[in-house]
Amino acid sequence: MKKESKELKKLISKAKNILILTHKGPDFDAFCSALILLEYIRTFYKKKNVVFKARQMPTQNIPFMQDIQIVEHLDMGDEDLIILTDSGNMDMCVTHHDSIQNSTAKLIIIDHHDTATEQTDLSVNNNMSSATEQVLTLCMDIEGSRYKITEEISKLGQIGIISDTGRFLYENATPNTYEMMGKLRRVFNLDIEDFTYKNSKFPYETLQPLRIYIKNVKVEGDMAYTYITKKQIEKYELTKTAVNNAQQHVRDRIIRHIQGVHWGFVVKPSYYKENIWQISFRGTKGYQKVDKIAELLGGGGHEYSAAARVEAVDAKEAVSIVLDAIKSSLSS
Ligand SMILES: [Mn+2]
């Protein structure tokens, strides 16, 4: 058993009340890694109280989702151990309305992002494809053959891995990831095409902000960016969901797909705090490493996919802050 597995086992054994959290705006890797961990602790540590709290449900049915405790705020309770999955620090999980960040409980971080994590009692990050792969690897390392992949775990595992590897398109999928997928698929053959198709659906109201995002696209050299202003959001009465969906679409399918463009960023309001803008960067192999720029802005991520938040009165100011960071990153 690896040292970090032993350490994890020790910390779980010592705890009474365990709280699992994941990052804000959770994706499927966030939900799946947290639920696999929840089920692991429930199964192997029957006397522990363990809860997984989140602010929202996944957008598709996944096993054990009924066990997610939906809360408006993450407040301190009787937990003596907090485990974060798919997040490098508490900041990624909380807002200023929460109080859990002041907790004195022990803290474990299970992540797979490159970004440095905060000081914790245990941090596990083997730079795997996904937090899901990391959690499964830990469970299997600790329990060996006692760890049984049930149909539910198989589904969660596959969903987490295919989401974060883009169905094995990204470099983060290693031979170990494929092997893990093999183990999972021997138990249940998830319809991956059906899952990703349903996942790529968007509501009709997405089209208006999408039009705006496309209209606002600026190309500078081999970089492109776009944004949506407060005024545009007000004028067209755009909802948070519509803006978020449109931002995802431009970010993943348009910005670096324009001929001659290899990288870029998309700006949207954060919705968690007034005057905070979410900047999402996307890059291509052999071109700008976008995590370096995101780090300059206090964010982080991977070489080809990174994010940061900036404070600005409007999108245009946010854009100019990012452009300045890009300039200083390129000249350093
Ligand atoms: Mn992830």
mmCIF file of C-alpha atoms and ligand atoms in Angstrom:
data_model
loop_
_atom_site.group_PDB
_atom_site.id
_atom_site.type_symbol
_atom_site.label_atom_id
_atom_site.label_comp_id
_atom_site.label_asym_id
_atom_site.label_seq_id
_atom_site.Cartn_x
_atom_site.Cartn_y
_atom_site.Cartn_z
ATOM 1 C CA MET A 1 0.000 0.000 0.000
ATOM 2 C CA LYS A 2 1.309 3.444 -0.889
ATOM 3 C CA LYS A 3 2.147 5.866 1.908
ATOM 4 C CA GLU A 4 -0.625 8.267 0.957
ATOM 5 C CA SER A 5 -3.155 5.416 0.948
ATOM 6 C CA LYS A 6 -2.086 4.445 4.465
ATOM 7 C CA GLU A 7 -2.340 8.074 5.514
ATOM 8 C CA LEU A 8 -5.851 8.356 4.046
ATOM 9 C CA LYS A 9 -6.925 5.177 5.797
ATOM 10 C CA LYS A 10 -5.551 6.480 9.084
ATOM 11 C CA LEU A 11 -7.311 9.827 8.839
ATOM 12 C CA ILE A 12 -10.656 8.236 7.908
ATOM 13 C CA SER A 13 -10.308 5.696 10.741
ATOM 14 C CA LYS A 14 -9.712 8.440 13.285
ATOM 15 C CA ALA A 15 -12.611 10.605 12.148
ATOM 16 C CA LYS A 16 -16.200 10.442 13.381
ATOM 17 C CA ASN A 17 -18.023 12.834 11.099
ATOM 18 C CA ILE A 18 -16.730 13.153 7.588
ATOM 19 C CA LEU A 19 -17.757 15.837 5.127
ATOM 20 C CA ILE A 20 -17.031 15.455 1.419
ATOM 21 C CA LEU A 21 -17.000 18.564 -0.776
ATOM 22 C CA THR A 22 -16.094 19.313 -4.357
ATOM 23 C CA HIS A 23 -15.584 22.414 -6.468
ATOM 24 C CA LYS A 24 -18.259 24.992 -7.263
ATOM 25 C CA GLY A 25 -20.139 24.418 -10.493
ATOM 26 C CA PRO A 26 -19.350 20.713 -10.206
ATOM 27 C CA ASP A 27 -18.741 18.749 -13.410
ATOM 28 C CA PHE A 28 -19.215 15.003 -13.671
ATOM 29 C CA ASP A 29 -15.699 14.244 -12.464
ATOM 30 C CA ALA A 30 -16.428 16.282 -9.345
ATOM 31 C CA PHE A 31 -19.726 14.472 -8.651
ATOM 32 C CA CYS A 32 -18.436 11.013 -9.546
ATOM 33 C CA SER A 33 -15.213 11.242 -7.523
ATOM 34 C CA ALA A 34 -17.149 12.513 -4.484
ATOM 35 C CA LEU A 35 -19.869 9.845 -4.782
ATOM 36 C CA ILE A 36 -17.368 7.007 -5.214
ATOM 37 C CA LEU A 37 -15.590 8.237 -2.092
ATOM 38 C CA LEU A 38 -18.902 8.546 -0.214
ATOM 39 C CA GLU A 39 -19.866 4.985 -1.118
ATOM 40 C CA TYR A 40 -16.382 3.741 -0.215
ATOM 41 C CA ILE A 41 -16.533 5.223 3.286
ATOM 42 C CA ARG A 42 -20.139 4.022 3.801
ATOM 43 C CA THR A 43 -19.180 0.501 2.780
ATOM 44 C CA PHE A 44 -15.867 0.086 4.582
ATOM 45 C CA TYR A 45 -16.386 2.349 7.598
ATOM 46 C CA LYS A 46 -19.963 1.597 8.558
ATOM 47 C CA LYS A 47 -19.787 3.463 11.872
ATOM 48 C CA LYS A 48 -18.693 6.776 10.395
ATOM 49 C CA ASN A 49 -21.117 9.545 9.601
ATOM 50 C CA VAL A 50 -20.309 10.671 6.126
ATOM 51 C CA VAL A 51 -22.070 13.246 3.982
ATOM 52 C CA PHE A 52 -21.421 14.784 0.600
ATOM 53 C CA LYS A 53 -22.761 18.319 0.372
ATOM 54 C CA ALA A 54 -23.234 20.248 -2.862
ATOM 55 C CA ARG A 55 -25.263 23.203 -4.074
ATOM 56 C CA GLN A 56 -26.707 21.493 -7.105
ATOM 57 C CA MET A 57 -27.576 18.134 -8.634
ATOM 58 C CA PRO A 58 -25.864 16.693 -11.695
ATOM 59 C CA THR A 59 -27.593 17.425 -15.010
ATOM 60 C CA GLN A 60 -28.022 13.717 -15.776
ATOM 61 C CA ASN A 61 -29.016 10.835 -13.562
ATOM 62 C CA ILE A 62 -26.046 9.139 -11.977
ATOM 63 C CA PRO A 63 -25.909 6.450 -9.286
ATOM 64 C CA PHE A 64 -26.241 7.587 -5.645
ATOM 65 C CA MET A 65 -27.157 11.150 -6.668
ATOM 66 C CA GLN A 66 -30.123 10.941 -4.293
ATOM 67 C CA ASP A 67 -27.532 10.788 -1.499
ATOM 68 C CA ILE A 68 -26.113 14.219 -2.284
ATOM 69 C CA GLN A 69 -27.125 16.612 0.455
ATOM 70 C CA ILE A 70 -28.187 19.765 -1.339
ATOM 71 C CA VAL A 71 -27.462 22.900 0.667
ATOM 72 C CA GLU A 72 -27.592 26.610 -0.018
ATOM 73 C CA HIS A 73 -24.575 27.381 2.149
ATOM 74 C CA LEU A 74 -21.686 25.271 3.354
ATOM 75 C CA ASP A 75 -21.728 25.920 7.053
ATOM 76 C CA MET A 76 -19.647 24.491 9.841
ATOM 77 C CA GLY A 77 -21.139 21.489 11.583
ATOM 78 C CA ASP A 78 -19.824 18.622 13.664
ATOM 79 C CA GLU A 79 -17.417 17.356 10.981
ATOM 80 C CA ASP A 80 -13.918 16.496 12.171
ATOM 81 C CA LEU A 81 -12.623 15.574 8.725
ATOM 82 C CA ILE A 82 -13.228 17.347 5.422
ATOM 83 C CA ILE A 83 -12.266 15.719 2.154
ATOM 84 C CA LEU A 84 -12.185 17.769 -1.054
ATOM 85 C CA THR A 85 -12.213 15.978 -4.373
ATOM 86 C CA ASP A 86 -11.382 17.434 -7.800
ATOM 87 C CA SER A 87 -10.289 20.694 -6.142
ATOM 88 C CA GLY A 88 -6.878 22.018 -5.149
ATOM 89 C CA ASN A 89 -8.060 24.204 -2.304
ATOM 90 C CA MET A 90 -11.006 25.252 -0.173
ATOM 91 C CA ASP A 91 -11.431 28.450 -2.198
ATOM 92 C CA MET A 92 -12.602 26.427 -5.181
ATOM 93 C CA CYS A 93 -15.410 24.963 -3.065
ATOM 94 C CA VAL A 94 -16.759 27.861 -1.042
ATOM 95 C CA THR A 95 -18.216 31.336 -1.455
ATOM 96 C CA HIS A 96 -18.024 34.212 1.011
ATOM 97 C CA HIS A 97 -21.499 33.225 2.259
ATOM 98 C CA ASP A 98 -20.114 29.948 3.588
ATOM 99 C CA SER A 99 -18.400 29.372 6.908
ATOM 100 C CA ILE A 100 -16.939 25.895 6.417
ATOM 101 C CA GLN A 101 -13.599 27.434 5.371
ATOM 102 C CA ASN A 102 -13.121 28.472 9.010
ATOM 103 C CA SER A 103 -13.477 24.933 10.269
ATOM 104 C CA THR A 104 -10.640 23.446 12.296
ATOM 105 C CA ALA A 105 -11.415 19.940 11.068
ATOM 106 C CA LYS A 106 -8.655 17.950 9.406
ATOM 107 C CA LEU A 107 -8.449 18.519 5.670
ATOM 108 C CA ILE A 108 -7.689 16.055 2.881
ATOM 109 C CA ILE A 109 -7.385 17.059 -0.765
ATOM 110 C CA ILE A 110 -7.748 14.503 -3.562
ATOM 111 C CA ASP A 111 -7.070 16.162 -6.884
ATOM 112 C CA HIS A 112 -5.519 15.747 -10.307
ATOM 113 C CA HIS A 113 -4.914 19.349 -11.440
ATOM 114 C CA ASP A 114 -1.406 20.777 -11.829
ATOM 115 C CA THR A 115 -2.095 23.791 -9.668
ATOM 116 C CA ALA A 116 -0.410 23.868 -6.260
ATOM 117 C CA THR A 117 -2.628 23.006 -3.313
ATOM 118 C CA GLU A 118 -2.862 24.652 0.067
ATOM 119 C CA GLN A 119 -1.343 23.251 3.258
ATOM 120 C CA THR A 120 -3.392 20.252 4.383
ATOM 121 C CA ASP A 121 -3.243 17.160 6.529
ATOM 122 C CA LEU A 122 -3.015 15.050 3.377
ATOM 123 C CA SER A 123 -2.894 15.883 -0.288
ATOM 124 C CA VAL A 124 -3.145 13.139 -2.903
ATOM 125 C CA ASN A 125 -2.441 14.102 -6.495
ATOM 126 C CA ASN A 126 -0.760 11.727 -8.911
ATOM 127 C CA ASN A 127 -1.716 13.905 -11.901
ATOM 128 C CA MET A 128 -4.218 11.369 -13.096
ATOM 129 C CA SER A 129 -6.816 11.832 -15.842
ATOM 130 C CA SER A 130 -9.492 12.688 -13.333
ATOM 131 C CA ALA A 131 -10.248 12.885 -9.638
ATOM 132 C CA THR A 132 -12.448 9.846 -10.291
ATOM 133 C CA GLU A 133 -9.445 7.783 -11.397
ATOM 134 C CA GLN A 134 -7.502 9.040 -8.379
ATOM 135 C CA VAL A 135 -10.240 8.103 -5.878
ATOM 136 C CA LEU A 136 -10.726 4.652 -7.436
ATOM 137 C CA THR A 137 -6.969 4.039 -7.414
ATOM 138 C CA LEU A 138 -6.834 4.920 -3.706
ATOM 139 C CA CYS A 139 -9.779 2.641 -2.822
ATOM 140 C CA MET A 140 -8.234 -0.249 -4.747
ATOM 141 C CA ASP A 141 -4.815 0.351 -3.206
ATOM 142 C CA ILE A 142 -6.224 0.393 0.332
ATOM 143 C CA GLU A 143 -8.670 -2.510 0.045
ATOM 144 C CA GLY A 144 -7.116 -4.695 -2.664
ATOM 145 C CA SER A 145 -9.467 -7.469 -3.724
ATOM 146 C CA ARG A 146 -11.936 -6.488 -0.986
ATOM 147 C CA TYR A 147 -12.852 -3.471 -3.105
ATOM 148 C CA LYS A 148 -15.659 -4.658 -5.371
ATOM 149 C CA ILE A 149 -16.646 -2.669 -8.425
ATOM 150 C CA THR A 150 -20.426 -2.715 -8.319
ATOM 151 C CA GLU A 151 -22.592 -1.665 -11.254
ATOM 152 C CA GLU A 152 -23.057 1.756 -9.619
ATOM 153 C CA ILE A 153 -19.335 2.287 -9.073
ATOM 154 C CA SER A 154 -18.658 1.107 -12.621
ATOM 155 C CA LYS A 155 -21.064 3.724 -14.012
ATOM 156 C CA LEU A 156 -19.711 6.527 -11.834
ATOM 157 C CA GLY A 157 -16.135 5.598 -12.674
ATOM 158 C CA GLN A 158 -16.725 5.576 -16.412
ATOM 159 C CA ILE A 159 -18.706 8.818 -16.382
ATOM 160 C CA GLY A 160 -16.015 10.634 -14.374
ATOM 161 C CA ILE A 161 -13.212 9.391 -16.598
ATOM 162 C CA ILE A 162 -14.870 9.971 -19.982
ATOM 163 C CA SER A 163 -15.924 13.477 -18.924
ATOM 164 C CA ASP A 164 -12.476 14.617 -17.878
ATOM 165 C CA THR A 165 -10.590 12.900 -20.708
ATOM 166 C CA GLY A 166 -13.102 14.044 -23.346
ATOM 167 C CA ARG A 167 -13.668 10.378 -24.181
ATOM 168 C CA PHE A 168 -9.913 9.666 -24.118
ATOM 169 C CA LEU A 169 -9.033 12.518 -26.460
ATOM 170 C CA TYR A 170 -6.778 14.359 -24.045
ATOM 171 C CA GLU A 171 -3.209 13.603 -23.043
ATOM 172 C CA ASN A 172 -4.214 13.119 -19.430
ATOM 173 C CA ALA A 173 -5.432 9.599 -20.296
ATOM 174 C CA THR A 174 -2.538 7.274 -19.455
ATOM 175 C CA PRO A 175 -2.209 3.491 -19.838
ATOM 176 C CA ASN A 176 -3.416 3.325 -16.213
ATOM 177 C CA THR A 177 -6.548 5.239 -17.184
ATOM 178 C CA TYR A 178 -7.298 2.750 -19.969
ATOM 179 C CA GLU A 179 -6.673 -0.134 -17.572
ATOM 180 C CA MET A 180 -9.026 1.391 -15.017
ATOM 181 C CA MET A 181 -11.626 1.849 -17.766
ATOM 182 C CA GLY A 182 -11.169 -1.830 -18.678
ATOM 183 C CA LYS A 183 -11.842 -2.910 -15.093
ATOM 184 C CA LEU A 184 -14.939 -0.709 -14.937
ATOM 185 C CA ARG A 185 -16.350 -1.804 -18.291
ATOM 186 C CA ARG A 186 -16.019 -5.488 -17.423
ATOM 187 C CA VAL A 187 -18.708 -4.862 -14.807
ATOM 188 C CA PHE A 188 -21.025 -2.604 -16.813
ATOM 189 C CA ASN A 189 -20.880 -1.465 -20.424
ATOM 190 C CA LEU A 190 -21.909 2.193 -20.217
ATOM 191 C CA ASP A 191 -23.349 3.692 -23.413
ATOM 192 C CA ILE A 192 -20.724 6.422 -23.776
ATOM 193 C CA GLU A 193 -22.117 7.911 -26.987
ATOM 194 C CA ASP A 194 -25.566 8.263 -25.419
ATOM 195 C CA PHE A 195 -24.134 9.835 -22.275
ATOM 196 C CA THR A 196 -22.028 12.419 -24.101
ATOM 197 C CA TYR A 197 -24.793 13.219 -26.580
ATOM 198 C CA LYS A 198 -27.262 13.956 -23.765
ATOM 199 C CA ASN A 199 -24.561 15.902 -22.007
ATOM 200 C CA SER A 200 -23.981 18.146 -25.017
ATOM 201 C CA LYS A 201 -27.644 19.204 -25.226
ATOM 202 C CA PHE A 202 -28.405 22.819 -24.441
ATOM 203 C CA PRO A 203 -31.636 24.732 -23.851
ATOM 204 C CA TYR A 204 -33.012 26.977 -26.616
ATOM 205 C CA GLU A 205 -32.363 30.110 -24.519
ATOM 206 C CA THR A 206 -28.634 29.442 -24.963
ATOM 207 C CA LEU A 207 -28.814 30.679 -28.548
ATOM 208 C CA GLN A 208 -29.175 34.393 -27.741
ATOM 209 C CA PRO A 209 -26.043 34.667 -25.543
ATOM 210 C CA LEU A 210 -24.286 32.431 -28.068
ATOM 211 C CA ARG A 211 -25.050 34.960 -30.822
ATOM 212 C CA ILE A 212 -23.639 37.717 -28.619
ATOM 213 C CA TYR A 213 -20.514 35.753 -27.786
ATOM 214 C CA ILE A 214 -19.905 35.032 -31.465
ATOM 215 C CA LYS A 215 -20.501 38.664 -32.416
ATOM 216 C CA ASN A 216 -18.019 39.823 -29.757
ATOM 217 C CA VAL A 217 -15.189 37.536 -30.926
ATOM 218 C CA LYS A 218 -11.898 39.352 -31.463
ATOM 219 C CA VAL A 219 -8.916 37.740 -33.132
ATOM 220 C CA GLU A 220 -5.431 38.964 -32.305
ATOM 221 C CA GLY A 221 -2.682 37.034 -34.049
ATOM 222 C CA ASP A 222 -3.103 33.357 -33.203
ATOM 223 C CA MET A 223 -5.322 34.173 -30.226
ATOM 224 C CA ALA A 224 -9.049 34.836 -30.022
ATOM 225 C CA TYR A 225 -11.242 35.979 -27.174
ATOM 226 C CA THR A 226 -14.808 36.953 -26.491
ATOM 227 C CA TYR A 227 -16.982 38.254 -23.682
ATOM 228 C CA ILE A 228 -20.499 39.245 -22.755
ATOM 229 C CA THR A 229 -21.223 42.570 -21.062
ATOM 230 C CA LYS A 230 -23.576 43.356 -18.168
ATOM 231 C CA LYS A 231 -25.534 45.614 -20.517
ATOM 232 C CA GLN A 232 -26.078 42.789 -23.008
ATOM 233 C CA ILE A 233 -27.156 40.450 -20.213
ATOM 234 C CA GLU A 234 -29.696 43.031 -19.006
ATOM 235 C CA LYS A 235 -30.944 44.052 -22.429
ATOM 236 C CA TYR A 236 -31.728 40.502 -23.516
ATOM 237 C CA GLU A 237 -32.686 39.346 -19.989
ATOM 238 C CA LEU A 238 -30.251 36.483 -20.236
ATOM 239 C CA THR A 239 -30.388 33.891 -17.489
ATOM 240 C CA LYS A 240 -27.359 32.507 -15.683
ATOM 241 C CA THR A 241 -27.925 29.071 -17.231
ATOM 242 C CA ALA A 242 -28.132 30.488 -20.737
ATOM 243 C CA VAL A 243 -24.942 32.514 -20.323
ATOM 244 C CA ASN A 244 -23.094 29.581 -18.764
ATOM 245 C CA ASN A 245 -24.170 27.233 -21.542
ATOM 246 C CA ALA A 246 -23.250 29.682 -24.269
ATOM 247 C CA GLN A 247 -19.873 30.322 -22.639
ATOM 248 C CA GLN A 248 -19.165 26.576 -22.575
ATOM 249 C CA HIS A 249 -20.080 26.236 -26.209
ATOM 250 C CA VAL A 250 -17.848 29.100 -27.409
ATOM 251 C CA ARG A 251 -15.058 27.989 -25.104
ATOM 252 C CA ASP A 252 -15.013 24.358 -26.201
ATOM 253 C CA ARG A 253 -16.192 24.449 -29.785
ATOM 254 C CA ILE A 254 -15.447 27.847 -31.273
ATOM 255 C CA ILE A 255 -12.632 29.911 -29.818
ATOM 256 C CA ARG A 256 -9.595 27.819 -30.840
ATOM 257 C CA HIS A 257 -11.364 26.224 -33.785
ATOM 258 C CA ILE A 258 -11.227 29.379 -35.903
ATOM 259 C CA GLN A 259 -8.628 28.894 -38.624
ATOM 260 C CA GLY A 260 -5.348 30.530 -37.689
ATOM 261 C CA VAL A 261 -6.330 30.636 -34.022
ATOM 262 C CA HIS A 262 -4.684 28.254 -31.568
ATOM 263 C CA TRP A 263 -5.617 29.580 -28.192
ATOM 264 C CA GLY A 264 -7.787 32.132 -26.459
ATOM 265 C CA PHE A 265 -10.143 32.918 -23.645
ATOM 266 C CA VAL A 266 -13.798 33.565 -22.859
ATOM 267 C CA VAL A 267 -15.128 35.976 -20.219
ATOM 268 C CA LYS A 268 -18.364 35.608 -18.279
ATOM 269 C CA PRO A 269 -19.753 36.963 -15.028
ATOM 270 C CA SER A 270 -18.941 34.661 -12.100
ATOM 271 C CA TYR A 271 -22.458 34.868 -10.583
ATOM 272 C CA TYR A 272 -20.987 34.104 -7.160
ATOM 273 C CA LYS A 273 -19.885 37.616 -6.424
ATOM 274 C CA GLU A 274 -20.583 41.071 -7.813
ATOM 275 C CA ASN A 275 -17.918 42.407 -10.196
ATOM 276 C CA ILE A 276 -16.087 39.115 -10.445
ATOM 277 C CA TRP A 277 -15.516 37.695 -13.925
ATOM 278 C CA GLN A 278 -14.682 34.145 -14.783
ATOM 279 C CA ILE A 279 -11.951 33.776 -17.403
ATOM 280 C CA SER A 280 -11.628 30.428 -19.185
ATOM 281 C CA PHE A 281 -8.556 29.776 -21.309
ATOM 282 C CA ARG A 282 -8.179 27.155 -24.000
ATOM 283 C CA GLY A 283 -5.000 26.260 -25.863
ATOM 284 C CA THR A 284 -3.599 23.823 -28.399
ATOM 285 C CA LYS A 285 -0.547 21.594 -28.288
ATOM 286 C CA GLY A 286 2.631 23.416 -29.255
ATOM 287 C CA TYR A 287 1.194 26.886 -28.687
ATOM 288 C CA GLN A 288 0.646 29.124 -25.693
ATOM 289 C CA LYS A 289 0.597 27.306 -22.354
ATOM 290 C CA VAL A 290 -2.504 28.874 -20.881
ATOM 291 C CA ASP A 291 -1.998 27.750 -17.282
ATOM 292 C CA LYS A 292 0.935 30.175 -17.015
ATOM 293 C CA ILE A 293 -1.367 33.103 -17.862
ATOM 294 C CA ALA A 294 -4.096 31.874 -15.540
ATOM 295 C CA GLU A 295 -1.547 31.598 -12.726
ATOM 296 C CA LEU A 296 -0.535 35.237 -13.261
ATOM 297 C CA LEU A 297 -4.178 36.089 -12.575
ATOM 298 C CA GLY A 298 -4.313 33.937 -9.463
ATOM 299 C CA GLY A 299 -5.956 30.967 -11.180
ATOM 300 C CA GLY A 300 -4.600 27.744 -12.616
ATOM 301 C CA GLY A 301 -5.331 24.574 -14.535
ATOM 302 C CA HIS A 302 -3.651 22.590 -17.269
ATOM 303 C CA GLU A 303 -1.466 23.483 -20.250
ATOM 304 C CA TYR A 304 -4.423 23.562 -22.660
ATOM 305 C CA SER A 305 -7.227 24.394 -20.298
ATOM 306 C CA ALA A 306 -7.084 26.850 -17.427
ATOM 307 C CA ALA A 307 -9.208 29.387 -15.586
ATOM 308 C CA ALA A 308 -8.980 32.425 -13.353
ATOM 309 C CA ARG A 309 -11.229 35.032 -11.783
ATOM 310 C CA VAL A 310 -10.653 38.756 -12.046
ATOM 311 C CA GLU A 311 -12.352 41.683 -10.381
ATOM 312 C CA ALA A 312 -13.646 44.309 -12.804
ATOM 313 C CA VAL A 313 -16.666 46.592 -13.138
ATOM 314 C CA ASP A 314 -17.506 45.182 -16.548
ATOM 315 C CA ALA A 315 -16.456 42.582 -19.104
ATOM 316 C CA LYS A 316 -14.379 45.058 -21.081
ATOM 317 C CA GLU A 317 -12.274 45.926 -18.056
ATOM 318 C CA ALA A 318 -11.909 42.203 -17.345
ATOM 319 C CA VAL A 319 -10.724 41.696 -20.928
ATOM 320 C CA SER A 320 -8.098 44.405 -20.605
ATOM 321 C CA ILE A 321 -6.815 42.924 -17.338
ATOM 322 C CA VAL A 322 -6.433 39.566 -19.063
ATOM 323 C CA LEU A 323 -4.773 41.109 -22.132
ATOM 324 C CA ASP A 324 -2.252 42.837 -19.831
ATOM 325 C CA ALA A 325 -1.500 39.531 -18.095
ATOM 326 C CA ILE A 326 -1.031 37.867 -21.482
ATOM 327 C CA LYS A 327 1.360 40.628 -22.543
ATOM 328 C CA SER A 328 3.473 40.290 -19.437
ATOM 329 C CA SER A 329 3.411 36.494 -19.653
ATOM 330 C CA LEU A 330 4.578 36.561 -23.276
ATOM 331 C CA SER A 331 7.355 39.047 -22.560
ATOM 332 C CA SER A 332 8.717 37.164 -19.530
HETATM 333 MN MN MN B 1 -11.639 16.855 -12.721
#
